[in-house]
Coordinates of C-alpha atoms and ligand atoms in Angstrom, one line a residue:
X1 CA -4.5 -25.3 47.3
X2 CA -5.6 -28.9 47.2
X3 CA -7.0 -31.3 44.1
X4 CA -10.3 -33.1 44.7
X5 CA -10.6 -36.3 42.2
X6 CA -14.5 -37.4 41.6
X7 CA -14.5 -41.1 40.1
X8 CA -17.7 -42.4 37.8
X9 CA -19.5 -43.1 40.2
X10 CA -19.7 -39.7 41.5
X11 CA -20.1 -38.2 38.1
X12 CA -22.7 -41.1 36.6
X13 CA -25.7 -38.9 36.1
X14 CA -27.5 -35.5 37.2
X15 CA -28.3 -36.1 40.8
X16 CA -24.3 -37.1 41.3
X17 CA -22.9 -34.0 39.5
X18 CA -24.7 -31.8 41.2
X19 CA -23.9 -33.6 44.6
X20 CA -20.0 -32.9 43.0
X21 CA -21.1 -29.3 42.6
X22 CA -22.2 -28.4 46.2
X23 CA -19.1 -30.9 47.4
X24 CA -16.7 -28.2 45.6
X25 CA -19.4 -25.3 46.2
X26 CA -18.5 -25.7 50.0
X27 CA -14.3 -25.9 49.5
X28 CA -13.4 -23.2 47.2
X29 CA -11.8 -21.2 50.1
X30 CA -9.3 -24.3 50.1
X31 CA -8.5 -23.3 46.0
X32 CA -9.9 -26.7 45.0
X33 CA -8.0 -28.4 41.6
X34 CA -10.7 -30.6 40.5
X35 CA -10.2 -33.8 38.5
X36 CA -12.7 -35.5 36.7
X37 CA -12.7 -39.5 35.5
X38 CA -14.9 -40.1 32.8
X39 CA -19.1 -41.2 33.6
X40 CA -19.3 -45.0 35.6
X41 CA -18.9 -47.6 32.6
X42 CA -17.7 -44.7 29.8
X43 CA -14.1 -45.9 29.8
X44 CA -15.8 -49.7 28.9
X45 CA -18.0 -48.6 26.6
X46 CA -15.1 -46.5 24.4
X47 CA -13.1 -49.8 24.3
X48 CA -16.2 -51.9 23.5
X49 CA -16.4 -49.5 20.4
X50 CA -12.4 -50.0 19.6
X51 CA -12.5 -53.6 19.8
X52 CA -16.3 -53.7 17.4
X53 CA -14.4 -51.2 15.1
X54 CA -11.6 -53.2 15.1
X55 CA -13.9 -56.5 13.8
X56 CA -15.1 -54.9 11.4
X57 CA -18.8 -54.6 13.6
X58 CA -19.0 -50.6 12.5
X59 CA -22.7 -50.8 12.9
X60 CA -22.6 -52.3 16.3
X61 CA -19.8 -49.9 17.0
X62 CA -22.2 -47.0 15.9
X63 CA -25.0 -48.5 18.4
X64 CA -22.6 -48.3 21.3
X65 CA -21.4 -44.7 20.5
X66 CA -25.3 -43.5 20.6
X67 CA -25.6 -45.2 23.8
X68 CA -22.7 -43.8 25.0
X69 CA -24.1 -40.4 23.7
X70 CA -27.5 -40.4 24.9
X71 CA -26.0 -40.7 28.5
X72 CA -24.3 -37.5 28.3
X73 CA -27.2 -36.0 26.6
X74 CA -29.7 -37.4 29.3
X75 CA -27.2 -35.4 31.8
X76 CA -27.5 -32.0 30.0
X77 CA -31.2 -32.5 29.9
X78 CA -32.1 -33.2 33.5
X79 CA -29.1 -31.3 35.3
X80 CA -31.1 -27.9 35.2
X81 CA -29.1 -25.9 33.5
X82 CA -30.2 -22.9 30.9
X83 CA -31.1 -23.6 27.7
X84 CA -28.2 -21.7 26.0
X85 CA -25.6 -23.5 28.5
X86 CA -27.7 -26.7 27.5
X87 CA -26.9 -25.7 23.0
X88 CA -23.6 -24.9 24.3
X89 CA -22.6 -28.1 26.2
X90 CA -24.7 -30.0 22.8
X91 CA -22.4 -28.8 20.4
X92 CA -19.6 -30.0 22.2
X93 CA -20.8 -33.6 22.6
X94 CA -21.9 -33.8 18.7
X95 CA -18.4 -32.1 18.1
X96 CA -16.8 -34.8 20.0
X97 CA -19.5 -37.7 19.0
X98 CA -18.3 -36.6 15.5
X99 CA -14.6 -37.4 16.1
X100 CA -15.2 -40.5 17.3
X101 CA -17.6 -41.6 14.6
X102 CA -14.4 -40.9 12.2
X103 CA -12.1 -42.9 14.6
X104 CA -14.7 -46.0 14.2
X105 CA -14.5 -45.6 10.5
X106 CA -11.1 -45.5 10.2
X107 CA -10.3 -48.9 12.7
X108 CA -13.2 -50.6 11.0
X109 CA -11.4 -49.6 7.0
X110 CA -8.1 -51.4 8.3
X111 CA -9.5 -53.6 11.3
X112 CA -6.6 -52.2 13.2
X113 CA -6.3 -51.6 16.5
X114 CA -2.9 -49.9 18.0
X115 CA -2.7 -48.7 21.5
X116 CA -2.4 -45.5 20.4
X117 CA -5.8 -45.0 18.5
X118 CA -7.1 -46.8 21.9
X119 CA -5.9 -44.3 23.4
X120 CA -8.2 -41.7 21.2
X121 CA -11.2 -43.6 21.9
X122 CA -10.3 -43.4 25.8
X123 CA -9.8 -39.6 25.9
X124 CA -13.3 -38.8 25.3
X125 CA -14.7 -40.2 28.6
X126 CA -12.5 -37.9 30.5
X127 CA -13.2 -35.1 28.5
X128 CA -16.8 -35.3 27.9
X129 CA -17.4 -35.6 32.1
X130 CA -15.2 -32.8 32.9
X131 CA -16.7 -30.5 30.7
X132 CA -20.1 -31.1 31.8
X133 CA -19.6 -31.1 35.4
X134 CA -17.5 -27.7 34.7
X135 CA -20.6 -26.1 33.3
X136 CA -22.9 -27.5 35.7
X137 CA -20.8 -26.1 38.6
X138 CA -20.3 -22.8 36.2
X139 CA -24.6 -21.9 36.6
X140 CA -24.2 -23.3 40.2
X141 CA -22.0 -20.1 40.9
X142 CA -18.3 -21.7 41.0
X143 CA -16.1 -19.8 38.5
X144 CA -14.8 -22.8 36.8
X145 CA -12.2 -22.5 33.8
X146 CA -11.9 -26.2 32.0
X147 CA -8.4 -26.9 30.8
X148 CA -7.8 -29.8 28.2
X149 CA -4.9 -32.0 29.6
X150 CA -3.5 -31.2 26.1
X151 CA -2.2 -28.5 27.4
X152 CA 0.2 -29.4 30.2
X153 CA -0.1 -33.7 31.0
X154 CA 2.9 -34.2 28.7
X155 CA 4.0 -37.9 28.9
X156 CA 6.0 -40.1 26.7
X157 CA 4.8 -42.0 24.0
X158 CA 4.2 -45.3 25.8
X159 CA -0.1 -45.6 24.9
X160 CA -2.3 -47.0 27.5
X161 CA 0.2 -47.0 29.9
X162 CA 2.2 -43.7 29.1
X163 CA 4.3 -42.1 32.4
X164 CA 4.0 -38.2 32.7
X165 CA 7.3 -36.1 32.6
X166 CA 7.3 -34.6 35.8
X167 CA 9.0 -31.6 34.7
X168 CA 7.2 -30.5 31.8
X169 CA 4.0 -31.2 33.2
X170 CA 5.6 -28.6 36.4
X171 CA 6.1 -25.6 33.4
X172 CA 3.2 -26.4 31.9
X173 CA 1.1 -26.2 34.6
X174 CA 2.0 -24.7 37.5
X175 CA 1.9 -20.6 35.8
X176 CA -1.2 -21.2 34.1
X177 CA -2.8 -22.9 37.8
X178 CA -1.2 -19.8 39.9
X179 CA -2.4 -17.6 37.2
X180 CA -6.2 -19.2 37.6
X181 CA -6.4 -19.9 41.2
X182 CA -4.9 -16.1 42.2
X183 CA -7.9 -14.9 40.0
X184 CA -10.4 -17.1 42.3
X185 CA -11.1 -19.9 39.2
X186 CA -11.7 -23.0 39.8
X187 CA -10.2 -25.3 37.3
X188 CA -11.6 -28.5 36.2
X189 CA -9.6 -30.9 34.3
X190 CA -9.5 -34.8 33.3
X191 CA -8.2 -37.4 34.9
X192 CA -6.3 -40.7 32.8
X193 CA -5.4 -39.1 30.2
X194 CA -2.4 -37.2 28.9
X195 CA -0.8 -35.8 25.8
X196 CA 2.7 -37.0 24.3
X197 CA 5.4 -34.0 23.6
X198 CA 3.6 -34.0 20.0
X199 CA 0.3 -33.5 20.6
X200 CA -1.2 -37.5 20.3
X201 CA -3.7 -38.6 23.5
X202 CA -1.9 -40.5 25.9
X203 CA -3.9 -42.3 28.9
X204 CA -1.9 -43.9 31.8
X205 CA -3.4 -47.0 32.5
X206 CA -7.1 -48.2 33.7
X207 CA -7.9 -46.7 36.8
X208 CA -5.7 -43.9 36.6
X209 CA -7.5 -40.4 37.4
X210 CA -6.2 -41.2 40.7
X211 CA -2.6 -41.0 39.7
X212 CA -3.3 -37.7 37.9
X213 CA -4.8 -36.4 40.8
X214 CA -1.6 -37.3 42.6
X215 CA 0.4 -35.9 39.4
X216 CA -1.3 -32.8 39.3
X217 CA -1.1 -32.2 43.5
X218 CA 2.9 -32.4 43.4
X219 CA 3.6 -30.3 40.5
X220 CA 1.5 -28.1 42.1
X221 CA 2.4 -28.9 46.0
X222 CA -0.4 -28.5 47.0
X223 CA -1.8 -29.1 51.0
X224 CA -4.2 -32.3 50.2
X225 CA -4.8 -34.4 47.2
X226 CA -8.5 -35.8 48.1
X227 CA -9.9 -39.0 46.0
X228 CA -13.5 -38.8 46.4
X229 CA -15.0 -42.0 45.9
X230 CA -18.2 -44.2 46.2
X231 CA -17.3 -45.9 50.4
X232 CA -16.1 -44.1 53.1
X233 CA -12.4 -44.8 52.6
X234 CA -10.0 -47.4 52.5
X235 CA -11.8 -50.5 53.9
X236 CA -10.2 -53.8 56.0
X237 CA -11.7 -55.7 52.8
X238 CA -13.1 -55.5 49.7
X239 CA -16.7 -54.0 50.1
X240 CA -18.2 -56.5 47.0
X241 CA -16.8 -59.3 49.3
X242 CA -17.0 -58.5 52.9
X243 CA -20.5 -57.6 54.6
X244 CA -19.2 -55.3 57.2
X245 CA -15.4 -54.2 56.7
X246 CA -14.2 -51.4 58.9
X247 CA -12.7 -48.5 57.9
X248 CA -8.7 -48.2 58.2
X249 CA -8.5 -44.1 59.5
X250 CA -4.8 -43.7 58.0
X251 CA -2.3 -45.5 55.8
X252 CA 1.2 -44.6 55.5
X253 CA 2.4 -44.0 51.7
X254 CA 4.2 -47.4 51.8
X255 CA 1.1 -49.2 53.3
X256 CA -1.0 -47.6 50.9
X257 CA 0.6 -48.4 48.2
X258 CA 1.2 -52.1 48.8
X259 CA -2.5 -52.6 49.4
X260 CA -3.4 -51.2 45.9
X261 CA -0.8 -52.8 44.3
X262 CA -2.4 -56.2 46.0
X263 CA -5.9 -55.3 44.5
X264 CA -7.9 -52.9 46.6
X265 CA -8.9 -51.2 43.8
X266 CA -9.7 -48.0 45.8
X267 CA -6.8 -46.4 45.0
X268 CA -4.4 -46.8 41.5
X269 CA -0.6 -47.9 43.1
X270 CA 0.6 -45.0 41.1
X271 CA -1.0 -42.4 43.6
X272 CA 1.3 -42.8 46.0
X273 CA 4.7 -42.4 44.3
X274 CA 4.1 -38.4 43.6
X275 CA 2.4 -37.5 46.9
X276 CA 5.2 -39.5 48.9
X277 CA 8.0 -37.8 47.5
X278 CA 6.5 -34.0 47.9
X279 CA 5.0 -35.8 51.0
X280 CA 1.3 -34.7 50.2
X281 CA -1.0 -36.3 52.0
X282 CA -3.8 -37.6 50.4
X283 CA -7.2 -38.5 51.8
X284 CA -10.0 -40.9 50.6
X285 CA -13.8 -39.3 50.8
X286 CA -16.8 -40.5 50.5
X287 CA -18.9 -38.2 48.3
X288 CA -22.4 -39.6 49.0
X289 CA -21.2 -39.0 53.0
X290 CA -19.2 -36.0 52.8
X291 CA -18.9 -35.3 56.3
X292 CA -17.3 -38.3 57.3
X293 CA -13.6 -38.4 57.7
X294 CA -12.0 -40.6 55.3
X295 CA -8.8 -42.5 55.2
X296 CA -5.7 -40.4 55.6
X297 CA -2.4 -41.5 53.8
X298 CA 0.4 -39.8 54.1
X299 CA 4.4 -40.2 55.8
X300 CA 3.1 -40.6 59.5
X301 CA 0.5 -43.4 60.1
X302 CA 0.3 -43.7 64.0
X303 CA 0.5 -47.7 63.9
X304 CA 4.2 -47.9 62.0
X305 CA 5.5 -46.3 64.8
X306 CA 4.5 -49.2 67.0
X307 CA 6.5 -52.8 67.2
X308 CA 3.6 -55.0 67.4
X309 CA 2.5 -56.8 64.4
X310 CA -0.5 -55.5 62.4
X311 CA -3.3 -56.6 60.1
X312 CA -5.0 -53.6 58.4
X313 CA -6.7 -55.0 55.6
X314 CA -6.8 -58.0 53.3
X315 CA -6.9 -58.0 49.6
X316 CA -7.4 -60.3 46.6
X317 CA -6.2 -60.4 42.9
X318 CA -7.9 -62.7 40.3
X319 CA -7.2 -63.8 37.1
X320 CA -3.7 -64.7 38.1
X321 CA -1.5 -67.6 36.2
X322 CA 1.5 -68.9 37.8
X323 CA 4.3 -69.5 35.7
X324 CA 7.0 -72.4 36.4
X325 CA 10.2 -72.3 34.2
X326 CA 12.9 -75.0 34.6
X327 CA 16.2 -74.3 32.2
X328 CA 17.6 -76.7 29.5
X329 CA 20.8 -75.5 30.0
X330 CA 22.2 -75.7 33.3
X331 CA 25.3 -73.7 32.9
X332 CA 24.9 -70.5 34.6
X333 CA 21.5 -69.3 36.4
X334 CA 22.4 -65.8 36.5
X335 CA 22.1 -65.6 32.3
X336 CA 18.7 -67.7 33.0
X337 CA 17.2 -65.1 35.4
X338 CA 18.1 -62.3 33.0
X339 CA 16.3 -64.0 30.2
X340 CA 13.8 -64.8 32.1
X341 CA 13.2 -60.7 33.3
X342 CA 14.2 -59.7 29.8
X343 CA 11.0 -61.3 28.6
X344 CA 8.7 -60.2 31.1
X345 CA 10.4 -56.5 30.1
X346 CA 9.3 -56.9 26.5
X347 CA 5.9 -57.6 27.4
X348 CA 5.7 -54.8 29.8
X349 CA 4.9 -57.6 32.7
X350 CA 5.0 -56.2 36.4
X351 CA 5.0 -59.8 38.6
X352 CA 3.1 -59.9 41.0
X353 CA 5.4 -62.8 43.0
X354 CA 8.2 -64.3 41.7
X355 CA 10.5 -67.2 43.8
X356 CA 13.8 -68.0 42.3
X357 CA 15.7 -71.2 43.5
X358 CA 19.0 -71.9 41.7
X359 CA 17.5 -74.2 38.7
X360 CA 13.6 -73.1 38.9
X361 CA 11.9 -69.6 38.6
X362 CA 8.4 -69.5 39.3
X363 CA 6.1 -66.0 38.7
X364 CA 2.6 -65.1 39.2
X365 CA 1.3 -62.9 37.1
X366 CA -2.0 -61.3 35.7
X367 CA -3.6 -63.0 32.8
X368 CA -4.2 -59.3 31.3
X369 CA -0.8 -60.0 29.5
X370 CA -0.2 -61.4 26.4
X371 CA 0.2 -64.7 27.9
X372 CA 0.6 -66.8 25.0
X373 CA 2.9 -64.8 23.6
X374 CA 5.2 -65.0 26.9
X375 CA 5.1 -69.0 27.7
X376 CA 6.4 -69.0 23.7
X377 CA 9.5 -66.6 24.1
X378 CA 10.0 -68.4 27.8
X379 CA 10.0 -71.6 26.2
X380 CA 13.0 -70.9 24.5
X381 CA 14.8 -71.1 27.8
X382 CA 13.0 -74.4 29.5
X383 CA 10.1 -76.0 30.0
X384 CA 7.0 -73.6 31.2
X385 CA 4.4 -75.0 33.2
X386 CA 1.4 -72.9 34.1
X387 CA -1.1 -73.2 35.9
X388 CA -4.1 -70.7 35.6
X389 CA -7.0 -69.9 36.9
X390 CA -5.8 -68.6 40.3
X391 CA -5.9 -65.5 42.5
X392 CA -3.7 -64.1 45.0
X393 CA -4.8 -63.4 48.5
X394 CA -2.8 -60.9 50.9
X395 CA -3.0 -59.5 54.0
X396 CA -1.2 -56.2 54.3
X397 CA -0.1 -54.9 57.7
X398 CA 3.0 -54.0 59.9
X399 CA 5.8 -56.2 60.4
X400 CA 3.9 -59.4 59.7
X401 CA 6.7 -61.9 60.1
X402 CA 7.1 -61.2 63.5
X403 CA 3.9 -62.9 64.8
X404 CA 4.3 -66.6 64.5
X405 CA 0.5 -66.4 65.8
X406 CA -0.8 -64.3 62.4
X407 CA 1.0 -66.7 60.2
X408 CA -0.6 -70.2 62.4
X409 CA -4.3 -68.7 62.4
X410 CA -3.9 -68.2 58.4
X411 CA -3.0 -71.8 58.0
X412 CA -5.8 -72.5 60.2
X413 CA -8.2 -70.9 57.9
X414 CA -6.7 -72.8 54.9
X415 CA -6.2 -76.0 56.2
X416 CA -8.7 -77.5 54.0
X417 CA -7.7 -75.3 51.1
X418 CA -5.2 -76.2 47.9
X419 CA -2.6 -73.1 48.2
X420 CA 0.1 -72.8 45.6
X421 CA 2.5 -70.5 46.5
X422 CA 3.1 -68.3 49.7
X423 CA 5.2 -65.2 49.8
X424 CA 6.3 -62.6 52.3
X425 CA 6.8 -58.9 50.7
X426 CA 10.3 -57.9 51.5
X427 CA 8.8 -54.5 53.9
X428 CA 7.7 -56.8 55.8
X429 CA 3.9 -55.5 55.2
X430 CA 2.5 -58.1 53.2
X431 CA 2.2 -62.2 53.6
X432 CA 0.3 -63.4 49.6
X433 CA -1.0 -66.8 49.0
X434 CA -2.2 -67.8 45.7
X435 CA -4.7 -70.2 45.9
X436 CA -7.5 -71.2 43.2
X437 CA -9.9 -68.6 42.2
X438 CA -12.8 -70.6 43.0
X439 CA -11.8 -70.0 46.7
X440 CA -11.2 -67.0 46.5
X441 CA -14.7 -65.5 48.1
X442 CA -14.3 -68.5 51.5
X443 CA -11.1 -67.4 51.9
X444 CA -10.9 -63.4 51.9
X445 CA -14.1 -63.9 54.3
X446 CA -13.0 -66.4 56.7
X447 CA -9.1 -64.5 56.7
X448 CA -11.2 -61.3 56.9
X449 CA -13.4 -62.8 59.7
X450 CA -10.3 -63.6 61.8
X451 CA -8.6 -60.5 62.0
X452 CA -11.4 -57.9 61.9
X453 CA -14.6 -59.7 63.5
X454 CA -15.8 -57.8 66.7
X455 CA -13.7 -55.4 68.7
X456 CA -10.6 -53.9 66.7
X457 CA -8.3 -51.1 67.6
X458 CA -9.9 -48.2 68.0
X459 CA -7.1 -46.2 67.2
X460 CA -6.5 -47.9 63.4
X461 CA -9.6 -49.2 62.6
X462 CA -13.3 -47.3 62.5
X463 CA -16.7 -49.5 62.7
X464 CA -19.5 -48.2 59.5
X465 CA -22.2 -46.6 60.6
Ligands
ADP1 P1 -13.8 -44.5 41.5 O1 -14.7 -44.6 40.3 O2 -14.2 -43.5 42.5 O3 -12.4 -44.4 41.1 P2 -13.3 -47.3 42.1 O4 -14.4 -48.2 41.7 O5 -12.1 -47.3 41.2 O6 -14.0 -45.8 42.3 O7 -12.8 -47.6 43.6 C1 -13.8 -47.7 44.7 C2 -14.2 -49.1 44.9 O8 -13.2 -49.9 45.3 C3 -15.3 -49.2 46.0 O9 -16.6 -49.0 45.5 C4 -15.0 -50.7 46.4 O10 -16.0 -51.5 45.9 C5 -13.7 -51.1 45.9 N1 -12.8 -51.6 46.9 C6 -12.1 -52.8 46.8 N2 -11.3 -53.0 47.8 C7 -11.5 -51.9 48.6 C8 -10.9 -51.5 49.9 N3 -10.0 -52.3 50.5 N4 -11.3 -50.3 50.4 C9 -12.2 -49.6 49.8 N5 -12.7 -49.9 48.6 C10 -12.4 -51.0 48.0
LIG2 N1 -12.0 -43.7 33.4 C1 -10.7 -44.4 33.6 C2 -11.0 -45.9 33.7 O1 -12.2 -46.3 33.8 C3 -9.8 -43.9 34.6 C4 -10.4 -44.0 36.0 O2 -11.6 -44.1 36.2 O3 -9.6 -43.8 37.0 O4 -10.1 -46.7 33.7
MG3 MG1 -10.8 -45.7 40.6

């Protein structure tokens, strides 16, 4: 058994889902899981309408939904299916366009937002793409079955970031799966989203399909969790950035994980966590090059094993404030740090860096948070000094600190460059510098230039063809 996760941009319109379709068509020996994200841009859209709603802008709320809408519907129409699949796959849409419209009403009447109606408007990306593709691959002759995430990704109650519980989502799942798969179905399900024990849409943070990929391969230990995606894998550098970044043929769990949790947004952090403890291994695909080999992650990457120092990739996080707190009170620092972390708690803030000398604390974190709101309550225990407007540049690797040369040739590159803040991760895998955002394009290309221009290690890295 393996899952394969299609992102929006291999779902966005006709020509992609069918490309999905004949991606599938050709693994069904292998029991293919599939998980579907919602259509490129749906997810933004859906929260455009929430926030409209919310402002009382119903009518430009309305405006978006048809948009959103006529997308789908332009799928239907030019996918070539019949015309009683087509009425079929309509009724579903106006069934679901219908929901929403009530949703929109109902924010715009109080001008009320909670994470929790959010979370409504989210779950129809998700469930609109899967049930599409599912017909589409249904006339294409895979026996799909759709299943609504209702019916097994139980999480808690935490909207827009809820966690699934393992356990239930294992009894939910796992009979009704054996059930399908020993029948020859191919299910199709959504990615993001979930359900809370009663019955309200969950989703588990932006980006997330890959973690319920992940989710759904170790309930179901399955052989391969594949992320199929719009580049050939996981890439020394950020593709929008870097003109020719080379492709990185495996990652180890830990490595992966770092380097998503630094910003390649290739992959959601979260993905790793279920896959390394069933030890799944997960590969990244490229769907518009599906013969290619990917990036494989999984417990044994062939360069950990090694004692030289490594650079696989370099990353970057924007929008990134740095937060300076000096205490009032001098007395103990111990009851300072645990007000400090308290805080950042409440406000559900995962720091990015942090640097703690006996009478200063000093984190970096993303300006997603309520930020205000934070420097307020963190006022109460000194005086906060930010400084904004900054992103955090990493390079993630194998035992980085013991090459003096890595950490001189970096300087080298910055020399003429305002840095903030340097940090080595603890694993020993990662060396971050925050430094102003307006740098940040220079900087990832002349760091990237350093370690990965002209000949690389044939064994880590791949040149794209
Ligand atoms: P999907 O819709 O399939 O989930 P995403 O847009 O979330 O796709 O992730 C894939 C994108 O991640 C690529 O198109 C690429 O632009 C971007 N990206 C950023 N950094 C990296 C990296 N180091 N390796 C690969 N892709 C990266
Ligand atoms: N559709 C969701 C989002 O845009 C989840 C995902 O794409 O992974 O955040
Ligand atoms: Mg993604």
């Amino acid at each position: 058994m393996i899952v394969m996760k299609f992102g929006g941009t291999s779902t966005k319109d006709a020509a992609a889902m069918l490309n999905v379709t004949e991606i599938v068509k050709s693994r069904t020996s292998k029991n293919p899981v599939v998980v579907i994200s919602a259509i490129a841009q749906a997810t933004n859209q859906l929260e455009t309408m929430g926030s409209l709603s919310k402002s009382n802008k119903a009518a430009e709320a309305k405006k978006v939904l048809k948009y959103f809408i006529d997308e789908h519907l332009a799928i239907v129409e030019t996918v070539g299916l019949k015309p009683d699949t087509q009425d079929k796959i309509r009724t579903k849409i106006f069934s679901y366009s219908e929901e929403i419209l009530e949703i929109i009403t109902g924010v715009s009447i109080l001008r009320e937002l909670t994470p929790q109606t959010l979370d409504r408007f989210y779950s129809y990306g998700e469930l609109l793409s899967s049930y599409i593709i599912s017909e589409v691959m249904k006339e294409n002759g895979i026996d799909t079955v759709w299943l609504d995430t209702k019916d097994f990704m139980v999480t808690d109650n935490t909207f827009t970031e809820a966690k699934p519980n393992m356990p239930v989502v294992e009894e939910k799942l796992r009979p009704l799966a054996l059930k399908l798969i020993e029948e020859k179905k191919v299910i199709v399900t959504q990615g993001f989203i979930g359900v809370t024990p009663t019955g309200e849409r969950t989703t588990m943070g932006r980006e997330s399909s890959d973690f319920s990929a992940a989710v759904i391969g170790a309930v179901l230990d399955v052989d391969d969790v594949q992320i199929w995606t719009d580049v050939d894998g996981v890439l020394s550098g950020d593709p929008n950035i870097i003109e020719h970044p080379k492709k990185i043929k495996e990652l180890s769990f830990e490595e992966a994980f770092q380097l998503s949790l630094f910003g390649a947004k290739v992959l959601h952090p979260n993905t790793m966590i279920p896959a390394a403890e069933k030890n799944i291994p997960i590969h990244v695909y490229n769907s518009k090059r599906p013969k290619i080999s990917g990036t494989l992650i999984s417990n044994t990457s062939s360069s950990s094993a090694t004692s030289d120092s490594i650079i696989k990739s370099v990353t970057y996080k924007s929008q990134v404030s740095l937060l300076n707190i000096k205490p009032t009170n001098r007395f103990s620092p111990y009851i300072f740090w645990e007000n400090i972390f308290s805080i950042l708690n409440k406000y559900k803030v995962v720091p990015i860096v942090t640097s703690t000398s006996e009478y200063q604390f000093a984190v970096a974190i993303e300006t997603k948070y309520m930020l205000d709101s934070i420097k307020t309550e963190l006022s109460t225990l000194g005086e906060v000094e930010e400084l904004g407007n900054l992103c955090l540049i990493s390079l993630m690797g194998q035992k980085i600190n013991h090459n003096s040369t890595i950490v001189q040739n970096v300087f080298s590159v910055l020399s003429s460059i305002k840095f903030h803040f340097i940090s080595f991760g603890a694993s020993e895998m990662s060396m971050s510098i925050l430094i102003n955002e307006e740098d940040t394009k220079p900087v990832v290309r002349s760091i990237h230039k350093l370690f990965f221009e002209g000949e690389t290690d044939s064994k880590i890295f791949e040149e794209i063809r």
